[in-house]
Amino acid sequence: MPLLYVTDLAYPARGRRYCDEDILLTSRLREHFPLALCHPLDAAAVMADFDAVVVRNSGPVLHYQEAYDAFREAARAAGTRVYNPLTGRGDMAGKQYLLDLTAAGYPVIPTIDDPADLALLPAAPSYAVKPKQGADSIGLTFTAHPGGPAGVNLIQPRIDFAYEVSFYFVDDAFQYALHAPDPARRWQLEPYEATPADLDFARAFIAWNTLSHGIQRVDACRAPSGELLLVELEDLNPYLSLDLVPPAARDAFITALTQSLHSFLTD
């Protein structure tokens, strides 16, 4: 069952080395699957020769949106298996989920996309404004007076959070958690001991997303009130920071991923 593993080994990620992570993962996965790597711009042209496409550290699709849309359309038309499946409701589908989750009352940073609705947000001296179709903090600004047309930008109160924490899942199974003790250094991560309440929080978003298989990362911040609030539900190509995970947890993650892929290919 040959796999096409999609990655951009040269992508200059801030504070991360995509290439190292994908070299590790492919070296381990090829013990179980015939495997070839390709750049995201080449995936649509070569995927017919493989049983499934595994999308990993391929960089923000904002940089190649037309090619990514064409890949999704071609994969759906051909019935090609894509991991993660293309039915994700989180970042894979854009940022609308932050608005939907806000409206549904989930513990998420309150989000609107129309400056006229500013009164619906908690009062704040400053607001985070970022493009609705953005990624990787591209275009993020802070202002006391958000403006602009409706539906273009996401607007959130700027929260003085204690730290950010990420929870990593394979399918619906929790694997490990990492946190950034210094809010100003997002990618200087350390292992985090998740509490039962933390896992209940993260699992609520995994359940909401309804992906039967795949890698997901639930990013949250610890608000001044002590509660966790969702920052992002990354279900497209979440970076895993495996170099910062203890060896036993890293091995357990790769084992879980291998088993998930076997199950995905035979379902």
Tab-separated table of C-alpha atoms in Angstrom, residues 142-240:
chain	number	residue	atom	x	y	z
A	142	PHE	CA	-3.714	44.710	17.109
A	143	THR	CA	-5.921	47.772	17.367
A	144	ALA	CA	-8.263	49.476	19.797
A	145	HIS	CA	-10.722	50.268	16.998
A	146	PRO	CA	-11.291	47.380	14.555
A	147	GLY	CA	-12.724	48.425	11.213
A	148	GLY	CA	-13.076	47.279	7.654
A	149	PRO	CA	-15.753	45.407	5.726
A	150	ALA	CA	-17.754	42.551	7.230
A	151	GLY	CA	-16.640	38.985	6.572
A	152	VAL	CA	-13.002	39.755	5.750
A	153	ASN	CA	-11.220	39.668	9.113
A	154	LEU	CA	-11.602	37.791	12.365
A	155	ILE	CA	-11.807	40.063	15.403
A	156	GLN	CA	-11.048	38.834	18.921
A	157	PRO	CA	-10.372	40.564	22.239
A	158	ARG	CA	-6.659	40.581	22.987
A	159	ILE	CA	-6.321	38.331	26.013
A	160	ASP	CA	-3.532	38.648	28.568
A	161	PHE	CA	-3.176	34.874	28.847
A	162	ALA	CA	-0.768	33.055	31.133
A	163	TYR	CA	0.506	30.582	28.527
A	164	GLU	CA	-0.446	28.608	25.435
A	165	VAL	CA	-0.796	24.841	25.445
A	166	SER	CA	-1.263	22.338	22.631
A	167	PHE	CA	-2.840	18.895	22.806
A	168	TYR	CA	-1.899	16.355	20.129
A	169	PHE	CA	-4.194	13.555	18.983
A	170	VAL	CA	-4.085	10.651	16.552
A	171	ASP	CA	-7.661	9.843	15.562
A	172	ASP	CA	-9.527	10.471	18.839
A	173	ALA	CA	-6.692	9.268	21.096
A	174	PHE	CA	-4.684	11.822	23.094
A	175	GLN	CA	-0.917	11.432	22.658
A	176	TYR	CA	0.908	14.258	24.494
A	177	ALA	CA	0.750	17.948	25.368
A	178	LEU	CA	3.275	20.787	25.106
A	179	HIS	CA	3.078	24.337	26.400
A	180	ALA	CA	4.859	27.644	25.923
A	181	PRO	CA	5.496	29.091	29.415
A	182	ASP	CA	6.471	32.461	27.920
A	183	PRO	CA	3.573	33.919	25.873
A	184	ALA	CA	6.067	35.915	23.799
A	185	ARG	CA	7.857	32.750	22.651
A	186	ARG	CA	5.183	30.590	21.059
A	187	TRP	CA	7.474	27.846	19.789
A	188	GLN	CA	9.715	27.477	22.835
A	189	LEU	CA	7.715	24.537	24.107
A	190	GLU	CA	8.041	22.230	27.080
A	191	PRO	CA	6.211	19.014	28.009
A	192	TYR	CA	2.919	19.669	29.793
A	193	GLU	CA	1.120	17.353	32.200
A	194	ALA	CA	-2.492	17.555	31.084
A	195	THR	CA	-5.149	17.318	33.792
A	196	PRO	CA	-8.437	15.429	33.347
A	197	ALA	CA	-10.183	18.793	32.943
A	198	ASP	CA	-7.665	19.812	30.262
A	199	LEU	CA	-8.333	16.612	28.329
A	200	ASP	CA	-12.093	17.024	28.614
A	201	PHE	CA	-11.631	20.474	27.081
A	202	ALA	CA	-9.496	19.213	24.182
A	203	ARG	CA	-11.603	16.131	23.503
A	204	ALA	CA	-14.733	18.255	23.110
A	205	PHE	CA	-13.194	19.825	19.984
A	206	ILE	CA	-11.922	16.496	18.657
A	207	ALA	CA	-15.467	15.129	18.987
A	208	TRP	CA	-16.921	18.244	17.323
A	209	ASN	CA	-14.612	17.776	14.332
A	210	THR	CA	-15.833	14.184	13.693
A	211	LEU	CA	-12.716	13.031	11.814
A	212	SER	CA	-12.559	9.232	11.851
A	213	HIS	CA	-8.803	9.242	11.249
A	214	GLY	CA	-6.021	11.790	11.294
A	215	ILE	CA	-3.624	13.944	13.275
A	216	GLN	CA	-5.123	16.918	15.109
A	217	ARG	CA	-3.683	19.613	17.351
A	218	VAL	CA	-5.874	21.567	19.740
A	219	ASP	CA	-4.236	24.906	20.612
A	220	ALA	CA	-5.501	26.777	23.661
A	221	CYS	CA	-4.556	29.602	26.006
A	222	ARG	CA	-4.952	29.824	29.775
A	223	ALA	CA	-7.152	32.873	30.343
A	224	PRO	CA	-6.752	35.179	33.373
A	225	SER	CA	-9.843	33.508	34.866
A	226	GLY	CA	-7.986	30.175	34.787
A	227	GLU	CA	-10.066	28.517	32.059
A	228	LEU	CA	-8.733	27.237	28.782
A	229	LEU	CA	-9.947	28.901	25.594
A	230	LEU	CA	-9.503	27.480	22.116
A	231	VAL	CA	-7.072	29.372	19.890
A	232	GLU	CA	-6.976	27.009	16.917
A	233	LEU	CA	-8.122	23.553	15.841
A	234	GLU	CA	-5.420	22.461	13.422
A	235	ASP	CA	-6.561	19.506	11.327
A	236	LEU	CA	-4.810	20.119	8.014
A	237	ASN	CA	-1.057	19.794	8.578
A	238	PRO	CA	-0.312	20.404	12.270
A	239	TYR	CA	3.352	20.672	13.168
A	240	LEU	CA	4.006	18.162	15.965
